[in-house]
Amino acid sequence: MTPSVLSPAQPPQDRRAGVMLHPSSLPGGGVCGDLGPEARYFVNFLVDCGLSVWQMLPVGPTLSEGSPYQTSSVHAGNPRLIALEPLLARGWLLGLPDYTLEDPYRAQSTALGHAFAGFQAHAAAQERAALDAFSVEHAYWLADYALFRALWEEQGRPWWLWPEPLRDRDPAALAAARARLVEALAYIHFEQFLFFSQWQALRDYANGRGVRLFGDLPIFVAHDSAEVWARPQDFDLNPDGTTRTVAGVPPDYFSATGQRWGNPLYAWQRMEQNGFAFWIERLRTQLRLFDLIRIDHFRGFESFWEIDGSEPLATNGRWVKAPGAALFTRLTEVFGPLPLVAEDLGVITPEVTALRKQFGLPGMKVLQFAFTGEPDNPYVPFRHERDAVVYTGTHDNDTTVGWFESQSDAAKGYIYEFLGHSQEAMPWPLIRAALASRCDLAILPMQDLLALGSEHRMNVPGVAGYNWSWRFTWPMVAPETPARIRRQLEIYQRLVPGQG
């Protein structure tokens, strides 16, 4: 029997459970949750509950709409997650901002600027050396990202609308920009140094208490991003930088016109010719951050929906084969067994399943999808496989309480009948079903642990509004919750020995 890739260092019978919560949803007084003290309190909460995995969404620098799945870099960290308290402790800040007096995002940005000035004035020699070492170690992406961001702030528009010498990366134009923007470049290096330093400290703390960090890697890259500008040869672009083809999904039950995401598609043939260097670098960065990584839209590695860049809708696209087997073979050669989970939700073909199983990648089982009554429903608990991750719901689903309340009376009756007419109110019967599953790993959204309703959703796909902004507060956590969860993990054998 092959050990599960969810726990390559553990025996096959290893069973774990964890929580899904993006760091931006942590409590605190800043613009969003961050990597400071509240993140450590949350790790302590997980340990008290007996939970040993913390899953989150992508942590890159978000674009204007705030989606973690559209970022300006596949490598850089989101500056909004940088905690200010450690900078105050080091003497680089004289005080924390009062977010009630001005725009909170501007307040945090101003505070980080003051911290940079404080670093330049007061940093010790070893701190300066650490920043220099960071810049060297991350040079494979940091130089391009810093220049991209500094130019974006100077130009104020997407990179394909920049003057042609900058758009097309003319060496003389780039050299002049580096000389012109030297202070901005230094600040961006410092900012990323802070993010990665704080992240590593948090990861060390979590791992030291037996908690693994579980990240998320979107398959596609935002058009207006450092990587598309820096290496256009890896993407299917027109000579002027606009997209020749874009990603999406075809019409289906949920949308008569499909979904046009707008991300540029990869130039897979050229990527394969250069040994998938882009993907090797991308995964290398993610493995610095996470112990386990989910790959979003895994089916796109077998075949992807190609839409002409001039088409406003996804209707007139076509399926195109992708070299997924060649890619994952190469990644395995470089990194060994891949600590990846494949997001294989929706309509999945036998070819996609074969690709996933070829490389031993666990798939996903979402219980909110299980109660349709269809005989071949793969999400029904008795069809689960050990080497998979089971969820009550994901960040794109309603909370379990909200989902259940939206069902018809007949559907509610069927769900409770299926779950054994539990006397517990939702979401606890579904939580128990997830924990009792054969899947090696069970993940519960924080909203479900708190028994919250629809108003606490993280995201409503395709609907503009307050997506990605949800945060919890500690008073939401019932005093009995840690003991209640720990007891269930004990019953369903998901406690990890020696955690603490």
Short mmCIF file of C-alpha atoms in Angstrom, two decimals:
data_model
loop_
_atom_site.label_atom_id
_atom_site.label_comp_id
_atom_site.label_asym_id
_atom_site.label_seq_id
_atom_site.Cartn_x
_atom_site.Cartn_y
_atom_site.Cartn_z
CA MET A 1 0.00 0.00 0.00
CA THR A 2 1.36 3.40 -0.98
CA PRO A 3 1.46 5.98 1.86
CA SER A 4 -0.82 8.96 1.43
CA VAL A 5 0.81 12.07 -0.04
CA LEU A 6 -1.12 14.03 2.56
CA SER A 7 1.39 12.80 5.11
CA PRO A 8 4.49 11.38 3.39
CA ALA A 9 6.39 11.10 6.67
CA GLN A 10 3.51 9.34 8.47
CA PRO A 11 2.16 5.77 8.32
CA PRO A 12 -0.76 5.05 5.95
CA GLN A 13 -3.32 5.07 8.80
CA ASP A 14 -2.58 8.71 9.59
CA ARG A 15 -5.80 10.72 9.87
CA ARG A 16 -5.98 14.47 10.44
CA ALA A 17 -8.48 17.29 10.54
CA GLY A 18 -8.10 21.00 10.03
CA VAL A 19 -9.80 24.32 9.47
CA MET A 20 -10.12 26.53 6.42
CA LEU A 21 -9.57 30.19 7.29
CA HIS A 22 -7.74 32.79 5.24
CA PRO A 23 -5.33 34.92 7.33
CA SER A 24 -7.21 38.02 6.22
CA SER A 25 -10.21 36.69 8.19
CA LEU A 26 -8.35 36.69 11.50
CA PRO A 27 -9.47 39.17 14.18
CA GLY A 28 -7.55 42.38 14.82
CA GLY A 29 -7.63 46.12 14.44
CA GLY A 30 -5.92 46.45 11.06
CA VAL A 31 -7.22 46.52 7.49
CA CYS A 32 -7.57 42.74 7.61
CA GLY A 33 -6.20 39.85 9.58
CA ASP A 34 -2.41 39.54 9.45
CA LEU A 35 0.58 37.42 10.43
CA GLY A 36 0.93 38.92 13.89
CA PRO A 37 -0.20 37.83 17.36
CA GLU A 38 -3.72 36.85 16.29
CA ALA A 39 -2.29 34.28 13.88
CA ARG A 40 -0.45 32.61 16.74
CA TYR A 41 -3.54 32.73 18.92
CA PHE A 42 -5.34 30.95 16.11
CA VAL A 43 -2.68 28.23 15.97
CA ASN A 44 -3.14 27.80 19.73
CA PHE A 45 -6.89 27.52 19.20
CA LEU A 46 -6.35 24.78 16.61
CA VAL A 47 -4.12 22.88 19.02
CA ASP A 48 -6.70 23.21 21.79
CA CYS A 49 -9.26 21.69 19.41
CA GLY A 50 -6.89 18.91 18.35
CA LEU A 51 -6.87 20.22 14.77
CA SER A 52 -3.55 19.84 12.97
CA VAL A 53 -4.00 21.52 9.54
CA TRP A 54 -4.64 25.18 8.73
CA GLN A 55 -5.87 25.62 5.15
CA MET A 56 -6.02 29.05 3.55
CA LEU A 57 -6.51 30.76 0.19
CA PRO A 58 -3.67 32.13 -2.00
CA VAL A 59 -1.59 34.73 -0.15
CA GLY A 60 -0.31 36.84 -3.06
CA PRO A 61 -0.81 40.61 -3.52
CA THR A 62 -4.44 41.02 -4.57
CA LEU A 63 -5.69 43.30 -7.33
CA SER A 64 -8.40 45.94 -6.94
CA GLU A 65 -11.30 43.49 -6.51
CA GLY A 66 -9.55 41.78 -3.61
CA SER A 67 -9.78 38.20 -4.90
CA PRO A 68 -6.91 35.98 -3.72
CA TYR A 69 -7.23 34.18 -7.05
CA GLN A 70 -6.23 37.28 -9.07
CA THR A 71 -2.85 38.56 -7.88
CA SER A 72 -0.08 40.73 -9.27
CA SER A 73 2.48 37.98 -8.67
CA VAL A 74 2.52 34.22 -8.21
CA HIS A 75 5.52 34.56 -5.89
CA ALA A 76 5.14 37.72 -3.80
CA GLY A 77 3.25 37.92 -0.53
CA ASN A 78 0.33 40.26 0.13
CA PRO A 79 1.66 43.34 2.00
CA ARG A 80 -1.70 43.70 3.72
CA LEU A 81 -0.89 40.56 5.72
CA ILE A 82 2.25 42.12 7.23
CA ALA A 83 1.78 42.66 10.96
CA LEU A 84 2.91 45.99 12.38
CA GLU A 85 3.43 44.91 16.00
CA PRO A 86 6.77 43.16 15.29
CA LEU A 87 8.02 46.31 13.54
CA LEU A 88 7.09 48.37 16.58
CA ALA A 89 8.95 45.91 18.80
CA ARG A 90 12.09 46.28 16.68
CA GLY A 91 12.01 50.04 17.00
CA TRP A 92 11.33 50.67 13.31
CA LEU A 93 7.91 52.16 14.12
CA LEU A 94 7.14 54.73 16.79
CA GLY A 95 3.48 53.73 17.08
CA LEU A 96 0.60 51.89 15.48
CA PRO A 97 -1.84 53.76 13.21
CA ASP A 98 -5.31 54.75 14.35
CA TYR A 99 -7.41 53.14 11.63
CA THR A 100 -10.46 55.13 12.68
CA LEU A 101 -8.90 58.44 11.61
CA GLU A 102 -8.15 57.73 7.94
CA ASP A 103 -8.54 55.20 5.17
CA PRO A 104 -7.25 51.96 6.75
CA TYR A 105 -5.38 50.80 3.65
CA ARG A 106 -3.59 54.12 3.37
CA ALA A 107 -2.86 54.04 7.10
CA GLN A 108 -1.19 50.64 6.86
CA SER A 109 0.77 51.62 3.75
CA THR A 110 1.98 54.78 5.49
CA ALA A 111 3.01 52.75 8.53
CA LEU A 112 5.04 50.34 6.37
CA GLY A 113 6.74 53.35 4.77
CA HIS A 114 7.65 54.66 8.24
CA ALA A 115 8.98 51.20 9.14
CA PHE A 116 11.22 51.27 6.06
CA ALA A 117 12.59 54.65 7.13
CA GLY A 118 13.09 53.29 10.63
CA PHE A 119 14.90 50.26 9.25
CA GLN A 120 17.20 52.43 7.17
CA ALA A 121 18.00 54.58 10.20
CA HIS A 122 18.22 52.02 12.98
CA ALA A 123 18.60 48.46 11.65
CA ALA A 124 21.47 46.44 13.05
CA ALA A 125 24.13 45.03 10.76
CA GLN A 126 22.71 41.51 10.97
CA GLU A 127 19.25 42.80 10.02
CA ARG A 128 20.65 44.56 6.95
CA ALA A 129 22.57 41.41 6.07
CA ALA A 130 19.37 39.36 6.39
CA LEU A 131 17.59 41.66 3.94
CA ASP A 132 20.48 41.41 1.47
CA ALA A 133 20.50 37.61 1.79
CA PHE A 134 16.74 37.50 1.21
CA SER A 135 17.07 39.55 -1.98
CA VAL A 136 19.75 37.19 -3.28
CA GLU A 137 17.86 34.02 -2.34
CA HIS A 138 14.64 35.24 -3.99
CA ALA A 139 16.27 36.97 -6.95
CA TYR A 140 14.67 34.50 -9.38
CA TRP A 141 11.37 36.38 -8.96
CA LEU A 142 11.91 39.39 -6.70
CA ALA A 143 13.82 41.61 -9.13
CA ASP A 144 11.12 41.37 -11.79
CA TYR A 145 8.31 41.77 -9.29
CA ALA A 146 9.84 44.86 -7.65
CA LEU A 147 10.42 46.54 -11.00
CA PHE A 148 6.94 45.64 -12.22
CA ARG A 149 5.29 47.08 -9.14
CA ALA A 150 7.39 50.23 -9.09
CA LEU A 151 6.61 50.83 -12.76
CA TRP A 152 2.93 50.10 -12.22
CA GLU A 153 2.75 52.70 -9.46
CA GLU A 154 4.58 55.17 -11.70
CA GLN A 155 2.48 54.47 -14.80
CA GLY A 156 -0.87 53.85 -13.09
CA ARG A 157 -2.23 51.45 -15.71
CA PRO A 158 -1.88 47.81 -16.90
CA TRP A 159 1.54 46.90 -18.25
CA TRP A 160 0.38 46.35 -21.86
CA LEU A 161 -0.62 50.05 -21.91
CA TRP A 162 2.82 51.26 -20.82
CA PRO A 163 5.13 52.99 -23.33
CA GLU A 164 6.41 50.35 -25.74
CA PRO A 165 10.03 50.27 -24.45
CA LEU A 166 8.76 49.44 -20.95
CA ARG A 167 5.98 47.18 -22.18
CA ASP A 168 8.40 45.19 -24.32
CA ARG A 169 11.20 45.22 -21.71
CA ASP A 170 13.75 47.11 -23.77
CA PRO A 171 17.06 46.71 -21.82
CA ALA A 172 17.93 50.40 -21.96
CA ALA A 173 14.44 51.42 -20.78
CA LEU A 174 14.59 48.94 -17.90
CA ALA A 175 18.05 50.13 -16.86
CA ALA A 176 16.83 53.71 -16.83
CA ALA A 177 13.79 52.69 -14.78
CA ARG A 178 15.94 50.91 -12.20
CA ALA A 179 18.07 54.02 -11.79
CA ARG A 180 15.01 56.27 -11.61
CA LEU A 181 13.10 54.08 -9.14
CA VAL A 182 15.94 52.93 -6.91
CA GLU A 183 14.22 53.99 -3.66
CA ALA A 184 10.90 52.39 -4.63
CA LEU A 185 12.69 49.15 -5.53
CA ALA A 186 14.48 49.09 -2.18
CA TYR A 187 11.18 49.58 -0.36
CA ILE A 188 9.48 46.72 -2.25
CA HIS A 189 12.39 44.40 -1.42
CA PHE A 190 12.01 45.41 2.24
CA GLU A 191 8.26 44.85 2.17
CA GLN A 192 8.63 41.31 0.79
CA PHE A 193 11.42 40.64 3.28
CA LEU A 194 8.96 41.49 6.06
CA PHE A 195 6.25 39.25 4.63
CA PHE A 196 8.47 36.21 4.17
CA SER A 197 10.20 36.70 7.53
CA GLN A 198 6.89 36.91 9.37
CA TRP A 199 5.51 34.00 7.39
CA GLN A 200 8.48 31.78 8.21
CA ALA A 201 8.17 32.67 11.89
CA LEU A 202 4.47 31.73 11.81
CA ARG A 203 5.15 28.50 9.96
CA ASP A 204 7.89 27.55 12.42
CA TYR A 205 5.50 28.26 15.30
CA ALA A 206 2.67 26.25 13.73
CA ASN A 207 4.89 23.31 12.80
CA GLY A 208 6.41 23.36 16.27
CA ARG A 209 2.92 22.86 17.71
CA GLY A 210 2.07 20.10 15.23
CA VAL A 211 0.04 22.23 12.80
CA ARG A 212 0.69 22.04 9.06
CA LEU A 213 -0.01 24.94 6.71
CA PHE A 214 -2.12 24.07 3.65
CA GLY A 215 -1.98 26.57 0.78
CA ASP A 216 -3.78 27.14 -2.50
CA LEU A 217 -2.27 27.58 -5.95
CA PRO A 218 -4.51 28.92 -8.75
CA ILE A 219 -3.81 27.21 -12.05
CA PHE A 220 -3.87 30.45 -14.06
CA VAL A 221 -2.13 33.81 -13.64
CA ALA A 222 -3.60 37.30 -13.75
CA HIS A 223 -2.89 39.13 -17.01
CA ASP A 224 -1.75 42.26 -15.20
CA SER A 225 0.94 40.50 -13.21
CA ALA A 226 4.71 40.60 -12.91
CA GLU A 227 5.20 37.14 -14.39
CA VAL A 228 3.16 37.74 -17.55
CA TRP A 229 5.05 41.01 -18.13
CA ALA A 230 8.46 39.51 -17.32
CA ARG A 231 8.14 36.30 -19.33
CA PRO A 232 5.53 36.83 -22.08
CA GLN A 233 6.99 33.90 -24.00
CA ASP A 234 5.32 31.57 -21.51
CA PHE A 235 1.83 32.93 -22.27
CA ASP A 236 -0.42 33.06 -25.32
CA LEU A 237 -0.23 36.80 -26.02
CA ASN A 238 -0.37 39.10 -29.01
CA PRO A 239 2.76 41.15 -29.85
CA ASP A 240 1.26 44.17 -28.06
CA GLY A 241 0.83 42.19 -24.82
CA THR A 242 -2.93 41.70 -25.09
CA THR A 243 -4.34 38.22 -24.71
CA ARG A 244 -4.66 36.10 -27.83
CA THR A 245 -6.63 33.46 -25.93
CA VAL A 246 -8.03 33.43 -22.40
CA ALA A 247 -9.18 30.88 -19.84
CA GLY A 248 -12.68 30.01 -18.70
CA VAL A 249 -15.19 27.17 -18.62
CA PRO A 250 -17.92 26.25 -21.12
CA PRO A 251 -21.68 26.65 -20.68
CA ASP A 252 -23.09 24.30 -18.06
CA TYR A 253 -25.97 23.82 -15.66
CA PHE A 254 -24.96 26.93 -13.71
CA SER A 255 -24.42 29.32 -16.64
CA ALA A 256 -25.87 29.27 -20.15
CA THR A 257 -22.92 31.31 -21.42
CA GLY A 258 -20.15 29.68 -19.39
CA GLN A 259 -17.52 31.68 -17.53
CA ARG A 260 -14.88 33.87 -19.18
CA TRP A 261 -12.16 34.33 -16.56
CA GLY A 262 -9.89 36.40 -18.79
CA ASN A 263 -6.58 34.96 -17.59
CA PRO A 264 -4.06 34.45 -20.40
CA LEU A 265 -3.57 30.84 -21.33
CA TYR A 266 -0.15 29.25 -21.19
CA ALA A 267 2.06 28.70 -24.20
CA TRP A 268 2.36 25.08 -23.15
CA GLN A 269 4.57 23.98 -26.05
CA ARG A 270 7.19 26.61 -25.25
CA MET A 271 6.93 25.83 -21.54
CA GLU A 272 7.59 22.18 -22.22
CA GLN A 273 10.58 23.04 -24.40
CA ASN A 274 12.22 24.98 -21.56
CA GLY A 275 11.63 22.23 -19.03
CA PHE A 276 8.64 23.94 -17.35
CA ALA A 277 10.97 26.46 -15.68
CA PHE A 278 8.04 28.72 -14.79
CA TRP A 279 6.30 25.96 -12.87
CA ILE A 280 9.45 24.81 -11.11
CA GLU A 281 10.08 28.33 -9.83
CA ARG A 282 6.43 28.77 -8.88
CA LEU A 283 6.26 25.55 -6.87
CA ARG A 284 9.62 26.28 -5.23
CA THR A 285 8.20 29.50 -3.79
CA GLN A 286 5.01 27.83 -2.60
CA LEU A 287 6.95 25.08 -0.85
CA ARG A 288 8.76 27.80 1.11
CA LEU A 289 5.36 28.80 2.46
CA PHE A 290 3.30 25.63 2.82
CA ASP A 291 3.48 21.99 3.88
CA LEU A 292 0.64 21.00 1.55
CA ILE A 293 -0.78 22.77 -1.51
CA ARG A 294 -4.12 22.56 -3.30
CA ILE A 295 -4.05 23.16 -7.06
CA ASP A 296 -7.19 24.97 -8.18
CA HIS A 297 -8.97 23.84 -11.39
CA PHE A 298 -6.85 20.70 -11.75
CA ARG A 299 -8.82 19.55 -14.79
CA GLY A 300 -7.09 22.33 -16.76
CA PHE A 301 -3.85 20.34 -16.68
CA GLU A 302 -5.50 17.63 -18.78
CA SER A 303 -7.63 19.85 -21.05
CA PHE A 304 -8.47 23.55 -20.82
CA TRP A 305 -11.26 25.67 -22.30
CA GLU A 306 -9.71 28.06 -24.82
CA ILE A 307 -11.57 31.27 -25.63
CA ASP A 308 -10.47 33.77 -28.26
CA GLY A 309 -9.31 36.96 -26.57
CA SER A 310 -11.77 39.02 -28.63
CA GLU A 311 -14.77 36.93 -27.54
CA PRO A 312 -16.83 38.60 -24.79
CA LEU A 313 -18.38 35.29 -23.65
CA ALA A 314 -17.15 31.74 -23.06
CA THR A 315 -19.70 30.21 -25.41
CA ASN A 316 -17.47 29.90 -28.47
CA GLY A 317 -14.50 28.24 -26.82
CA ARG A 318 -13.02 24.79 -27.35
CA TRP A 319 -11.28 22.10 -25.34
CA VAL A 320 -7.53 21.86 -25.88
CA LYS A 321 -5.22 19.18 -24.49
CA ALA A 322 -2.59 20.22 -21.93
CA PRO A 323 0.71 18.41 -21.20
CA GLY A 324 -0.20 17.69 -17.58
CA ALA A 325 1.60 14.35 -17.44
CA ALA A 326 4.83 15.88 -18.75
CA LEU A 327 4.54 18.77 -16.29
CA PHE A 328 3.99 16.63 -13.20
CA THR A 329 6.70 14.21 -14.29
CA ARG A 330 9.14 17.11 -14.43
CA LEU A 331 8.00 18.51 -11.07
CA THR A 332 8.42 15.07 -9.49
CA GLU A 333 11.94 14.87 -10.89
CA VAL A 334 12.81 18.17 -9.23
CA PHE A 335 10.89 17.96 -5.93
CA GLY A 336 10.23 14.27 -5.36
CA PRO A 337 6.76 13.19 -4.16
CA LEU A 338 4.49 16.20 -4.63
CA PRO A 339 2.56 17.39 -1.55
CA LEU A 340 -0.35 18.49 -3.75
CA VAL A 341 -4.12 18.13 -3.61
CA ALA A 342 -6.09 18.31 -6.85
CA GLU A 343 -9.25 20.43 -6.91
CA ASP A 344 -11.32 18.05 -9.02
CA LEU A 345 -14.82 19.35 -8.36
CA GLY A 346 -17.52 19.59 -11.01
CA VAL A 347 -17.73 17.54 -14.20
CA ILE A 348 -14.51 15.52 -14.29
CA THR A 349 -13.61 13.22 -17.17
CA PRO A 350 -11.93 9.81 -16.79
CA GLU A 351 -8.78 11.34 -18.33
CA VAL A 352 -8.58 13.94 -15.53
CA THR A 353 -9.02 11.26 -12.88
CA ALA A 354 -6.34 9.13 -14.54
CA LEU A 355 -3.91 12.07 -14.51
CA ARG A 356 -4.57 12.71 -10.83
CA LYS A 357 -4.11 9.07 -9.89
CA GLN A 358 -0.99 8.68 -12.05
CA PHE A 359 0.81 11.07 -9.71
CA GLY A 360 -0.90 9.98 -6.50
CA LEU A 361 -2.64 13.31 -5.94
CA PRO A 362 -5.64 13.33 -3.58
CA GLY A 363 -8.88 14.80 -4.86
CA MET A 364 -11.67 16.64 -3.01
CA LYS A 365 -15.03 15.54 -1.63
CA VAL A 366 -17.54 18.25 -0.66
CA LEU A 367 -20.44 17.05 1.48
CA GLN A 368 -22.78 19.87 0.48
CA PHE A 369 -22.79 18.25 -2.97
CA ALA A 370 -23.57 14.77 -1.64
CA PHE A 371 -27.35 14.75 -1.16
CA THR A 372 -28.72 14.79 -4.69
CA GLY A 373 -30.01 11.21 -4.62
CA GLU A 374 -28.07 10.32 -7.78
CA PRO A 375 -26.67 6.78 -7.60
CA ASP A 376 -23.21 7.69 -8.93
CA ASN A 377 -22.68 10.87 -6.88
CA PRO A 378 -18.95 10.85 -5.97
CA TYR A 379 -19.46 13.04 -2.90
CA VAL A 380 -21.69 10.57 -1.03
CA PRO A 381 -19.74 9.58 2.10
CA PHE A 382 -19.73 5.85 1.41
CA ARG A 383 -17.99 6.52 -1.93
CA HIS A 384 -15.09 8.43 -0.38
CA GLU A 385 -11.51 7.25 -0.77
CA ARG A 386 -8.78 7.37 1.86
CA ASP A 387 -6.45 9.41 -0.29
CA ALA A 388 -8.74 12.44 -0.53
CA VAL A 389 -9.71 15.57 1.39
CA VAL A 390 -13.29 15.87 2.60
CA TYR A 391 -14.94 19.22 3.26
CA THR A 392 -18.32 20.22 4.61
CA GLY A 393 -18.05 23.15 2.16
CA THR A 394 -15.39 25.34 0.60
CA HIS A 395 -14.77 29.09 0.44
CA ASP A 396 -17.07 29.22 -2.61
CA ASN A 397 -19.95 27.45 -0.84
CA ASP A 398 -22.52 28.87 1.49
CA THR A 399 -21.90 28.10 5.15
CA THR A 400 -23.38 24.74 6.13
CA VAL A 401 -26.07 26.46 8.20
CA GLY A 402 -26.96 28.73 5.28
CA TRP A 403 -26.86 25.85 2.81
CA PHE A 404 -29.17 23.70 4.91
CA GLU A 405 -31.64 26.51 5.52
CA SER A 406 -31.89 27.09 1.75
CA GLN A 407 -33.05 23.49 1.13
CA SER A 408 -36.66 22.48 0.67
CA ASP A 409 -38.42 20.65 3.50
CA ALA A 410 -38.20 17.43 1.50
CA ALA A 411 -34.46 17.89 0.96
CA LYS A 412 -33.92 18.66 4.65
CA GLY A 413 -35.78 15.49 5.55
CA TYR A 414 -33.65 13.43 3.17
CA ILE A 415 -30.41 14.94 4.51
CA TYR A 416 -31.35 14.20 8.12
CA GLU A 417 -32.50 10.69 7.16
CA PHE A 418 -29.22 10.05 5.37
CA LEU A 419 -27.27 11.31 8.40
CA GLY A 420 -29.24 9.14 10.83
CA HIS A 421 -31.74 11.66 12.18
CA SER A 422 -29.17 13.34 14.36
CA GLN A 423 -30.51 15.28 17.33
CA GLU A 424 -27.82 17.91 16.81
CA ALA A 425 -28.61 21.06 14.87
CA MET A 426 -26.72 21.89 11.71
CA PRO A 427 -23.82 22.16 11.04
CA TRP A 428 -22.82 19.45 13.55
CA PRO A 429 -24.30 16.43 11.73
CA LEU A 430 -22.39 17.38 8.58
CA ILE A 431 -19.22 18.03 10.59
CA ARG A 432 -19.53 14.55 12.08
CA ALA A 433 -20.04 13.08 8.60
CA ALA A 434 -16.84 14.77 7.43
CA LEU A 435 -14.85 13.59 10.43
CA ALA A 436 -16.22 10.05 10.09
CA SER A 437 -15.29 9.89 6.39
CA ARG A 438 -12.65 7.47 5.16
CA CYS A 439 -10.70 10.43 3.73
CA ASP A 440 -7.31 10.90 5.36
CA LEU A 441 -7.88 14.62 5.80
CA ALA A 442 -11.06 16.45 6.80
CA ILE A 443 -11.24 20.26 6.49
CA LEU A 444 -13.94 22.37 8.15
CA PRO A 445 -14.48 26.03 7.24
CA MET A 446 -14.18 28.23 10.31
CA GLN A 447 -17.73 29.46 9.70
CA ASP A 448 -18.97 25.90 10.25
CA LEU A 449 -17.05 25.50 13.50
CA LEU A 450 -18.80 28.68 14.62
CA ALA A 451 -22.23 27.54 13.29
CA LEU A 452 -22.64 30.77 11.31
CA GLY A 453 -25.22 31.58 8.65
CA SER A 454 -25.10 32.84 5.06
CA GLU A 455 -24.22 36.41 6.04
CA HIS A 456 -20.75 35.07 6.95
CA ARG A 457 -19.87 33.63 3.53
CA MET A 458 -16.37 34.27 2.26
CA ASN A 459 -17.33 34.36 -1.42
CA VAL A 460 -20.38 34.21 -3.66
CA PRO A 461 -19.00 33.27 -7.10
CA GLY A 462 -20.04 35.60 -9.88
CA VAL A 463 -21.62 38.14 -7.53
CA ALA A 464 -19.95 41.48 -6.82
CA GLY A 465 -20.13 42.89 -3.34
CA TYR A 466 -18.43 42.07 -0.08
CA ASN A 467 -16.55 38.97 -1.18
CA TRP A 468 -13.24 38.13 0.52
CA SER A 469 -13.79 40.55 3.42
CA TRP A 470 -15.26 38.27 6.12
CA ARG A 471 -13.57 38.23 9.53
CA PHE A 472 -14.38 36.43 12.73
CA THR A 473 -14.02 37.63 16.32
CA TRP A 474 -13.10 35.56 19.34
CA PRO A 475 -16.48 36.12 21.06
CA MET A 476 -18.00 34.09 18.21
CA VAL A 477 -16.21 31.00 19.57
CA ALA A 478 -18.40 29.24 22.10
CA PRO A 479 -16.47 28.26 25.26
CA GLU A 480 -17.30 24.59 24.74
CA THR A 481 -16.14 24.47 21.10
CA PRO A 482 -12.52 23.27 21.62
CA ALA A 483 -13.57 20.40 23.90
CA ARG A 484 -16.46 19.49 21.59
CA ILE A 485 -14.21 19.33 18.53
CA ARG A 486 -11.44 17.47 20.37
CA ARG A 487 -13.90 14.82 21.53
CA GLN A 488 -15.15 14.29 17.99
CA LEU A 489 -11.59 14.00 16.68
CA GLU A 490 -10.94 11.41 19.36
CA ILE A 491 -14.02 9.43 18.37
CA TYR A 492 -13.15 9.50 14.67
CA GLN A 493 -9.41 8.94 15.28
CA ARG A 494 -8.17 12.24 13.88
CA LEU A 495 -6.08 13.37 16.84
CA VAL A 496 -2.36 13.50 16.08
CA PRO A 497 -0.22 11.96 18.84
CA GLY A 498 2.19 14.36 20.52
CA GLN A 499 0.62 17.54 19.19
CA GLY A 500 0.89 20.52 21.51
#
